[in-house]
PDB file of C-alpha atoms in Angstrom:
ATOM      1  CA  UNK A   1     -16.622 -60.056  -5.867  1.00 66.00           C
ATOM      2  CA  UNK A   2     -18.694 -58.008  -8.533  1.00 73.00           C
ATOM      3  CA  UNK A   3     -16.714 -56.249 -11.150  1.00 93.00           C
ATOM      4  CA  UNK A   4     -15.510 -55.637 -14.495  1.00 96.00           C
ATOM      5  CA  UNK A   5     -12.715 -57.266 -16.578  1.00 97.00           C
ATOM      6  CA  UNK A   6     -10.730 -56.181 -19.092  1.00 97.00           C
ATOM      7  CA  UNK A   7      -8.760 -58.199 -21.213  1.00 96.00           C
ATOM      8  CA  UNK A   8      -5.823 -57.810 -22.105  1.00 96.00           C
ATOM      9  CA  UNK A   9      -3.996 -54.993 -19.978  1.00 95.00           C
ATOM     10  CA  UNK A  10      -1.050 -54.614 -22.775  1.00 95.00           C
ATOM     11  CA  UNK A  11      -1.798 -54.686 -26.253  1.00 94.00           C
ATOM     12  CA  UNK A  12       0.203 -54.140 -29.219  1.00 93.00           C
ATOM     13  CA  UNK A  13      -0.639 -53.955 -33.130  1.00 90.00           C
ATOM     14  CA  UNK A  14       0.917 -53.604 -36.263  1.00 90.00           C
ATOM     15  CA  UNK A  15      -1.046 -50.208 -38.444  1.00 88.00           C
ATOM     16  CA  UNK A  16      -3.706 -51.799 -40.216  1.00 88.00           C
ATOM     17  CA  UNK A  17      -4.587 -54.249 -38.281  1.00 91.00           C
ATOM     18  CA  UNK A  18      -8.252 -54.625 -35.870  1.00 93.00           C
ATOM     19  CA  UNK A  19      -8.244 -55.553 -32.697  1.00 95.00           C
ATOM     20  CA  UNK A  20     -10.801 -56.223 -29.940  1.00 97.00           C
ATOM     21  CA  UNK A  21     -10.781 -55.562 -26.625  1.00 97.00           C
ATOM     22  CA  UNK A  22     -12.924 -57.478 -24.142  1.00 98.00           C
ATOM     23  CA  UNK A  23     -15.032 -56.455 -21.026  1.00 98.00           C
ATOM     24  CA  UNK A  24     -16.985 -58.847 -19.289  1.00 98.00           C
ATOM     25  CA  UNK A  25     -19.062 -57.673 -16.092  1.00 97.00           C
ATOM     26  CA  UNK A  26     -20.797 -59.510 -13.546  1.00 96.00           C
ATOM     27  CA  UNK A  27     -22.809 -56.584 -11.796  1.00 94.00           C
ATOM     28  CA  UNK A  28     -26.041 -57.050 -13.204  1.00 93.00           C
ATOM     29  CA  UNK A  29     -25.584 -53.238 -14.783  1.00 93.00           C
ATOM     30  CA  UNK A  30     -27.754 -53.004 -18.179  1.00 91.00           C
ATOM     31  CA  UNK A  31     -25.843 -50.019 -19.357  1.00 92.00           C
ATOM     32  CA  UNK A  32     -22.472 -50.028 -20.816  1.00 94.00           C
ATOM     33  CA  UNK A  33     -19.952 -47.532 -21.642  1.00 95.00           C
ATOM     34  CA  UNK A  34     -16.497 -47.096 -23.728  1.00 97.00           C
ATOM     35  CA  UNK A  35     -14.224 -44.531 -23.083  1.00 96.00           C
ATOM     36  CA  UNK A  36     -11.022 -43.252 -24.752  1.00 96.00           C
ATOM     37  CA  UNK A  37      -8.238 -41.591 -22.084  1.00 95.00           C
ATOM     38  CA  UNK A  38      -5.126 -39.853 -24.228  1.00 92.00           C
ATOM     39  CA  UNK A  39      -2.112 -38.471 -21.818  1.00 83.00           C
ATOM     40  CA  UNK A  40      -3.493 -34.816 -20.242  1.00 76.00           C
ATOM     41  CA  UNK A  41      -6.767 -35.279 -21.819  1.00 80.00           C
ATOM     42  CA  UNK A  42     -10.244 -36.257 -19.817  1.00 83.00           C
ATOM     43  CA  UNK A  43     -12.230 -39.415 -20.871  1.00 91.00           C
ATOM     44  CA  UNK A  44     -13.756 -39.180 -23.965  1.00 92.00           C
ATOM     45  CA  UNK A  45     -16.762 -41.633 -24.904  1.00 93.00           C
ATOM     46  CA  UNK A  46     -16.876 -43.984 -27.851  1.00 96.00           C
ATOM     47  CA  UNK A  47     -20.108 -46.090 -27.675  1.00 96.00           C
ATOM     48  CA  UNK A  48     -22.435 -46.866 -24.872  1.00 94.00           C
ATOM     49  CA  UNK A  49     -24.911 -49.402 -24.632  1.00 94.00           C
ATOM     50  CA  UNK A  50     -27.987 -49.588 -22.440  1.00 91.00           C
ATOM     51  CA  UNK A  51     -29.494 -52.709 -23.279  1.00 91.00           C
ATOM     52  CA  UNK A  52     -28.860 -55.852 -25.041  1.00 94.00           C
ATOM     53  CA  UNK A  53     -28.810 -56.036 -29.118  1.00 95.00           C
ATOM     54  CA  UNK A  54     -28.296 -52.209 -28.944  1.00 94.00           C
ATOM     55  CA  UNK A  55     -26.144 -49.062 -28.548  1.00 95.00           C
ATOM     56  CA  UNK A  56     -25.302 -45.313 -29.780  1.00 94.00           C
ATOM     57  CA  UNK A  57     -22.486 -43.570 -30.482  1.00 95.00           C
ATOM     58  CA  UNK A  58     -20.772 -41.366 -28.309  1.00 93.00           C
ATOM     59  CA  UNK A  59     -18.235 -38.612 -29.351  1.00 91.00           C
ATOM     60  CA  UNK A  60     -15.576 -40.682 -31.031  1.00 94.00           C
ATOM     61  CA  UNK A  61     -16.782 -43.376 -32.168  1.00 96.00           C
ATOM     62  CA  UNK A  62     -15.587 -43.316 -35.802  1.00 96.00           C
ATOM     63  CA  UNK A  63     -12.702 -46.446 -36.444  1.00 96.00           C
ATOM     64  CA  UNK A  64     -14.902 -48.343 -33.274  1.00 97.00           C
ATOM     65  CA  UNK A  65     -16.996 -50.531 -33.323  1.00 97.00           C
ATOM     66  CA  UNK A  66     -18.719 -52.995 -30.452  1.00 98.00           C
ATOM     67  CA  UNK A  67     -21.677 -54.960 -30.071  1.00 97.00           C
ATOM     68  CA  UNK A  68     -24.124 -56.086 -27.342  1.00 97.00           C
ATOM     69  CA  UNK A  69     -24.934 -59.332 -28.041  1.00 97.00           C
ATOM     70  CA  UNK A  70     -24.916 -60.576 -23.846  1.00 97.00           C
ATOM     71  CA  UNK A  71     -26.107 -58.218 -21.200  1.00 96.00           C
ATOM     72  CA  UNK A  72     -22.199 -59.327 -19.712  1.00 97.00           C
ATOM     73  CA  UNK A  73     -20.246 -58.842 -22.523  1.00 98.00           C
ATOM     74  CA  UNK A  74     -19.751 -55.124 -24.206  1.00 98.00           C
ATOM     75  CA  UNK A  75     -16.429 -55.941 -26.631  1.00 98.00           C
ATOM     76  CA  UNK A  76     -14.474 -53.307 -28.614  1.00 98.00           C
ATOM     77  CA  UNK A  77     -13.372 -53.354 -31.913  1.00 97.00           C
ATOM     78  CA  UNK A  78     -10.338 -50.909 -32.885  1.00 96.00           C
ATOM     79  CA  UNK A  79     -10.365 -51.130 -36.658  1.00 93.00           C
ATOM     80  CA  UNK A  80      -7.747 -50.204 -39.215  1.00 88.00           C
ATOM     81  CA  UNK A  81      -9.964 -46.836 -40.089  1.00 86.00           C
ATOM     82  CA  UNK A  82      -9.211 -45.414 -36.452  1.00 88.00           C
ATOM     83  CA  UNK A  83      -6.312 -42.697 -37.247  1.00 87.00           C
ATOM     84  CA  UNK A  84      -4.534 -42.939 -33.504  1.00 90.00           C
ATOM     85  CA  UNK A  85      -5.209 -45.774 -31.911  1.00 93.00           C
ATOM     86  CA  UNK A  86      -2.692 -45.853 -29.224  1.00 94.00           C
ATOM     87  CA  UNK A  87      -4.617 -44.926 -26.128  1.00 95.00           C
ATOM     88  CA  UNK A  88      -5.825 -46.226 -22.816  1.00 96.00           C
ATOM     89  CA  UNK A  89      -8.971 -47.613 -23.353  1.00 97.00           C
ATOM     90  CA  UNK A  90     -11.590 -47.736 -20.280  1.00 97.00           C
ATOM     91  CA  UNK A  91     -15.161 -50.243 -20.082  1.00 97.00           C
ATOM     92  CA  UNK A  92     -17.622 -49.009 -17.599  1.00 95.00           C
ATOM     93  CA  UNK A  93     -21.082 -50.110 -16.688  1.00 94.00           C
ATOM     94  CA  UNK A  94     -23.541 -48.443 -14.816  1.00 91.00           C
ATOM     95  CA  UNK A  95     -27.192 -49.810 -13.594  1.00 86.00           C
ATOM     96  CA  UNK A  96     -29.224 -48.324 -16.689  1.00 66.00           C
ATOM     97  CA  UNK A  97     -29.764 -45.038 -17.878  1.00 61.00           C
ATOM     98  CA  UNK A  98     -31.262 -43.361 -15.169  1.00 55.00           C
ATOM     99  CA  UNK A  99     -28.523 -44.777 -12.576  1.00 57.00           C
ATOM    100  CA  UNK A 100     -25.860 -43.479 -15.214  1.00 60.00           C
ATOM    101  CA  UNK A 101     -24.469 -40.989 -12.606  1.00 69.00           C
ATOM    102  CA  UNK A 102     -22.694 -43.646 -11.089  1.00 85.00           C
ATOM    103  CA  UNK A 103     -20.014 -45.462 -13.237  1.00 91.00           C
ATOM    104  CA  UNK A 104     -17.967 -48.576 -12.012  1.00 93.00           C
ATOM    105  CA  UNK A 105     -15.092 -48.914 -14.022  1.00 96.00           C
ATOM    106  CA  UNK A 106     -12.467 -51.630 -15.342  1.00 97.00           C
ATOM    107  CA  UNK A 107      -8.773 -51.479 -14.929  1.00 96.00           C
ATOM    108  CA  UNK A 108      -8.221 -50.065 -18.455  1.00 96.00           C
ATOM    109  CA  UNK A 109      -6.603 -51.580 -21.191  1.00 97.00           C
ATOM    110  CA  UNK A 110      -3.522 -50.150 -22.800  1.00 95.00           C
ATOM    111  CA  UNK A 111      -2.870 -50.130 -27.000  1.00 95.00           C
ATOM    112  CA  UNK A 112      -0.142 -49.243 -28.364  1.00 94.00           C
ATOM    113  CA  UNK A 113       0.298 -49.016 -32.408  1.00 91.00           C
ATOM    114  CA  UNK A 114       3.759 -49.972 -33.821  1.00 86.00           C
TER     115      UNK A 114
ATOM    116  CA  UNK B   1     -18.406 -33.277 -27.562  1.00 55.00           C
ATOM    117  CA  UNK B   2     -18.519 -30.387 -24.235  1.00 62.00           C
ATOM    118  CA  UNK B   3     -15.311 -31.463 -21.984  1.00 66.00           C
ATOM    119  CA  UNK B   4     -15.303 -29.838 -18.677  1.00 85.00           C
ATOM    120  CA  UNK B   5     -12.402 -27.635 -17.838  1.00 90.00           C
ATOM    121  CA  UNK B   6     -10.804 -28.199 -14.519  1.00 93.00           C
ATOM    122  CA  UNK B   7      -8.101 -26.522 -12.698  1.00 95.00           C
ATOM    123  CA  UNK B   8      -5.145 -26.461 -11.854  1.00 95.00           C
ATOM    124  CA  UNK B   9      -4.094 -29.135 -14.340  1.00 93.00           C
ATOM    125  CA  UNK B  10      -1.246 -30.197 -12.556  1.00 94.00           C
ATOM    126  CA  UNK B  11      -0.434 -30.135  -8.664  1.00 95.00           C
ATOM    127  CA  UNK B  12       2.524 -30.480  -6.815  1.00 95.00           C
ATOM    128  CA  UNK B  13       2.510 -30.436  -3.016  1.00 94.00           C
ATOM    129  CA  UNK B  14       4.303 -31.858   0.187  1.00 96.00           C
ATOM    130  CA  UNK B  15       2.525 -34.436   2.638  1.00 96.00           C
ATOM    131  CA  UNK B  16       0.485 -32.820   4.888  1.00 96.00           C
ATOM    132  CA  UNK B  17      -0.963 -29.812   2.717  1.00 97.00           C
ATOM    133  CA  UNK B  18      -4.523 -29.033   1.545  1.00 97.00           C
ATOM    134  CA  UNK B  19      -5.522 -29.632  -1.724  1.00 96.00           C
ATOM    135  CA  UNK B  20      -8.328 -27.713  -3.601  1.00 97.00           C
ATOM    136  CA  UNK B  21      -9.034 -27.802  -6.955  1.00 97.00           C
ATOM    137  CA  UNK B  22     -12.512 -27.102  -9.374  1.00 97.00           C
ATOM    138  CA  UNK B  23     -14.351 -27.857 -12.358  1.00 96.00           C
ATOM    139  CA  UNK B  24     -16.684 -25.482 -14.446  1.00 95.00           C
ATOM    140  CA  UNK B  25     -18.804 -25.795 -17.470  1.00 92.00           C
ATOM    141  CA  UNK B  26     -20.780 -23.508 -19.888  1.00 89.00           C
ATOM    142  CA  UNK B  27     -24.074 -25.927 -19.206  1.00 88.00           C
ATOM    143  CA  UNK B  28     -26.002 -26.319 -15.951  1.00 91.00           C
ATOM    144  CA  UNK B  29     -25.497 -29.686 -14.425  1.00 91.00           C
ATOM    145  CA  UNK B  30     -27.921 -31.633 -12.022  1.00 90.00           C
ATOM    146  CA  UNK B  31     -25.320 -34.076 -10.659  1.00 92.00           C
ATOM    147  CA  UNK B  32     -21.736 -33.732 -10.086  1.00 94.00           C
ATOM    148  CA  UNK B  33     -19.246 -36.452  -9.357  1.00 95.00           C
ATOM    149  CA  UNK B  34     -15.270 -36.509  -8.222  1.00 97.00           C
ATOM    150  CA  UNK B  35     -13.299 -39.512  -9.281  1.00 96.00           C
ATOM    151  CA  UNK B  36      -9.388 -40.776  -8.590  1.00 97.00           C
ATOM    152  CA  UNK B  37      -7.539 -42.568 -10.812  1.00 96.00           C
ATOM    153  CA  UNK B  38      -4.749 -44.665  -9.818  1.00 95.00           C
ATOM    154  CA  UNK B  39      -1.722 -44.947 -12.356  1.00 89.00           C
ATOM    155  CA  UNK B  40      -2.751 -47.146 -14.843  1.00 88.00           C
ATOM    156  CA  UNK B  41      -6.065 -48.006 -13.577  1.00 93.00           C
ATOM    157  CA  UNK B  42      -9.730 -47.213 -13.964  1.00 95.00           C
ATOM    158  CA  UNK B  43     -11.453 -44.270 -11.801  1.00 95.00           C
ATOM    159  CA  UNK B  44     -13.047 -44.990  -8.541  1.00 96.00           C
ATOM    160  CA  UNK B  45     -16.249 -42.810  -7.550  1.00 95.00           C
ATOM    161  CA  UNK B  46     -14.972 -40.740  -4.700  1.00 96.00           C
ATOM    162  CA  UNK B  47     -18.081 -37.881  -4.201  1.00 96.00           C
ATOM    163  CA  UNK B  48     -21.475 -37.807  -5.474  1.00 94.00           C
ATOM    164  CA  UNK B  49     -23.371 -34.844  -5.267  1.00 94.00           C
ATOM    165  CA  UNK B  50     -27.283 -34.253  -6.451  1.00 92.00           C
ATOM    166  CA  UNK B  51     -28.451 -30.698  -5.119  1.00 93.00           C
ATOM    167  CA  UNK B  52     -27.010 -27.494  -5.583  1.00 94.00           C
ATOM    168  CA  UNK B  53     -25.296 -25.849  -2.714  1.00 95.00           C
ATOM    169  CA  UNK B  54     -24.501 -29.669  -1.253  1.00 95.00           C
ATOM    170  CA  UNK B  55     -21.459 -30.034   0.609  1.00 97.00           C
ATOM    171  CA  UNK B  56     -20.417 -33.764   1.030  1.00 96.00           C
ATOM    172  CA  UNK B  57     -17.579 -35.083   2.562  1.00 96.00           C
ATOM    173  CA  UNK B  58     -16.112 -38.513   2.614  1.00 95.00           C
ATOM    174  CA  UNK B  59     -12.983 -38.963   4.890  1.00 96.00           C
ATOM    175  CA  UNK B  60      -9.958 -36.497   4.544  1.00 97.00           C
ATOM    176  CA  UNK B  61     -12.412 -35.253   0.581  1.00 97.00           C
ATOM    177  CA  UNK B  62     -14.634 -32.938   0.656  1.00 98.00           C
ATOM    178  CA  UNK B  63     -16.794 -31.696  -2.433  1.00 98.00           C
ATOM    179  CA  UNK B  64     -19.788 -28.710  -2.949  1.00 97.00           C
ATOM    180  CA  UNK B  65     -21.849 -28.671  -5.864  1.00 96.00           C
ATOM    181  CA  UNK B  66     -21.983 -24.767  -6.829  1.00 96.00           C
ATOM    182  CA  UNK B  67     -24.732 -22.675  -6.289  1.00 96.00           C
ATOM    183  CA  UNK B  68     -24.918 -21.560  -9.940  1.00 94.00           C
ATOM    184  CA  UNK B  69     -24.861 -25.509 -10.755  1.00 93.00           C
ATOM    185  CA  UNK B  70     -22.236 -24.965 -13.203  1.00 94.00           C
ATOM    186  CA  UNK B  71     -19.535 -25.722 -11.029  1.00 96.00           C
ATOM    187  CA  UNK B  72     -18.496 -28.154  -8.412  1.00 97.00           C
ATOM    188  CA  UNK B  73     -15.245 -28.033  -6.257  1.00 97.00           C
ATOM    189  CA  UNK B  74     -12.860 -30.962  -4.088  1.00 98.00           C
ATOM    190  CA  UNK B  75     -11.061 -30.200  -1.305  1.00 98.00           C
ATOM    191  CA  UNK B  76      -8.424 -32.500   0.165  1.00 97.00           C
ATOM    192  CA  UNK B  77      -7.311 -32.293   3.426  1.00 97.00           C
ATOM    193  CA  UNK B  78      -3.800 -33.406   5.227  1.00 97.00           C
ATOM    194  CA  UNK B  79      -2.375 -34.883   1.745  1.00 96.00           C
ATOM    195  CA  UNK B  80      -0.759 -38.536   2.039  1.00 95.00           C
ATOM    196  CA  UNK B  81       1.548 -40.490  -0.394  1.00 94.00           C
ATOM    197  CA  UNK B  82      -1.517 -42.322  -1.204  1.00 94.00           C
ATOM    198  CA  UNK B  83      -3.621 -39.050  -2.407  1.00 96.00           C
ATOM    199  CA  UNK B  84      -1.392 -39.310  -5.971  1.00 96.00           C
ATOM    200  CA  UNK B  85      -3.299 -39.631  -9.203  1.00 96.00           C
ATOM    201  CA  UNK B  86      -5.253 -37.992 -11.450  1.00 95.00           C
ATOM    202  CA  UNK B  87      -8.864 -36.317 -10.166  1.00 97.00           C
ATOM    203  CA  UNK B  88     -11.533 -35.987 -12.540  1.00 95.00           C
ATOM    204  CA  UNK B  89     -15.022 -34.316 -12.252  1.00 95.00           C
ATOM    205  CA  UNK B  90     -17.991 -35.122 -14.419  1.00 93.00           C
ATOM    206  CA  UNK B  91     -21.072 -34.233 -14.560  1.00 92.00           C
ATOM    207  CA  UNK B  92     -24.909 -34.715 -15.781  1.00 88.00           C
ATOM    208  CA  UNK B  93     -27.780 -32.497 -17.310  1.00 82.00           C
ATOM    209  CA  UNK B  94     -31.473 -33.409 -17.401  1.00 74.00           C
ATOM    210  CA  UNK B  95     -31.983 -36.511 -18.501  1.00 67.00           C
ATOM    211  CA  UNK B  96     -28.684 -37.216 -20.218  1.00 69.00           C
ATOM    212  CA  UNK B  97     -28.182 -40.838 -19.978  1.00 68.00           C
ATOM    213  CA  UNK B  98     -24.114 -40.185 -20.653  1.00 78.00           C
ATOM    214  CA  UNK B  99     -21.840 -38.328 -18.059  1.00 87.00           C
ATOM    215  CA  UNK B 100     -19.002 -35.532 -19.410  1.00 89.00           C
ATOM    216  CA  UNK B 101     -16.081 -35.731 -17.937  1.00 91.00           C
ATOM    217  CA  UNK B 102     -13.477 -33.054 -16.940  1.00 92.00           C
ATOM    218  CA  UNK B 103     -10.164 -32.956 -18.749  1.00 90.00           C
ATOM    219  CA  UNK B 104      -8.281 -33.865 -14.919  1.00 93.00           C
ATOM    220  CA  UNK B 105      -5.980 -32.835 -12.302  1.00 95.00           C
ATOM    221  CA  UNK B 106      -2.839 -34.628 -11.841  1.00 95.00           C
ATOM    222  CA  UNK B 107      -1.944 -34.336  -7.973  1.00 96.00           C
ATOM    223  CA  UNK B 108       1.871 -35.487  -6.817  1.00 95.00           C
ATOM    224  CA  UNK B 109       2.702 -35.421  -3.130  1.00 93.00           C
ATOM    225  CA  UNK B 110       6.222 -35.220  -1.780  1.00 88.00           C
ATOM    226  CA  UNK B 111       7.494 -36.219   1.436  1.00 82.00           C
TER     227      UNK B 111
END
């Protein structure tokens, strides 16, 4: 079955430490998306992608950063800069820009700062 | 970055009630979508809606895209167990190649 992975579902991390998230999706979708959920808040979007070898930034992306290196693979980097890091973090893809009204998302990934 | 504002922001109701709740923005929009979340998982695409004045349903859901196209509104019929989680809207302008999502509604059903 098509769909997208996120790895790992826990994740804990000392304060000044980076850590990367993964997404992998096997759906064919060029465009990729990272979201940020905090507790009572909507989704809020870090970086998107909507082709290989590039992507923009999206609301929040300062202390992220990701690259786009397969047309699969759309990892996140939570770096030592990012204030409040603890957060469920969401990977989406959608079938390019113009089909970016539907998004197909991944079972989140959960970090917690120590 | 422009959130949409939903209401209510928290629902409480017994099994077998109707649910409504909306979402409104400052912008026009030219799509509007509804999507569930399941505790600790990603959203699922419940509605999609493309024209103004569109009234879609899918099973027990049913969701209108506002005349004014600044607002969009999910009805849920007969709640079940099942119906918990949180709802979110979003929604699209022109040729935005990014959605904006809603800030949610968190529904709990009771037996």
């Amino acid at each position: 079955d098509g769909g997208i992975t996120q790895s790992p579902k826990y994740l804990f991390r000392k304060e000044g430490q980076n850590v990367t998230l993964s997404c992998e999706q096997n759906l064919n979708h060029d465009a990729m998306y990272w979201y940020r959920q905090d507790p009572g808040q909507g989704l809020r979007l870090i970086y998107y992608s909507q082709i290989v070898n590039d992507f923009q930034k999206g609301d929040i992306a300062e202390g992220y950063s990701v690259s786009r290196e397969k047309k699969e693979s759309f990892p996140l980097t939570v770096t030592s800069a990012q204030k409040n890091p603890t957060a469920f973090y969401l990977c989406a893809s959608s079938q390019g820009a113009a089909g970016a009204n539907v998004l197909t998302f991944g079972a989140g990934s959960r970090l917690t700062v120590l | 970055g422009q959130q949409l504002n939903q209401s209510p922001q928290s629902m409480f109701i017994q099994e077998g009630e109707d649910v409504s709740m909306n979402c409104t923005s400052s912008s026009i929009f030219n799509t509007w979508l509804w999507y569930k979340q399941d505790p600790g998982e990603g959203p699922v695409l419940l509605i999609a809606l493309y024209k103004a004045g569109e009234l879609t349903s899918n099973g027990r859901l049913t969701a209108q895209f506002g005349i004014t196209r600044k607002d969009s509104f999910l009805n849920i019929s007969a709640s079940i167990p099942s119906d918990v989680g949180i709802y979110f809207c979003a929604g699209r302008s022109g040729t935005a190649s990014k959605l904006t999502f809603g800030t949610g509604t968190r529904l709990q059903v009771t037996l």
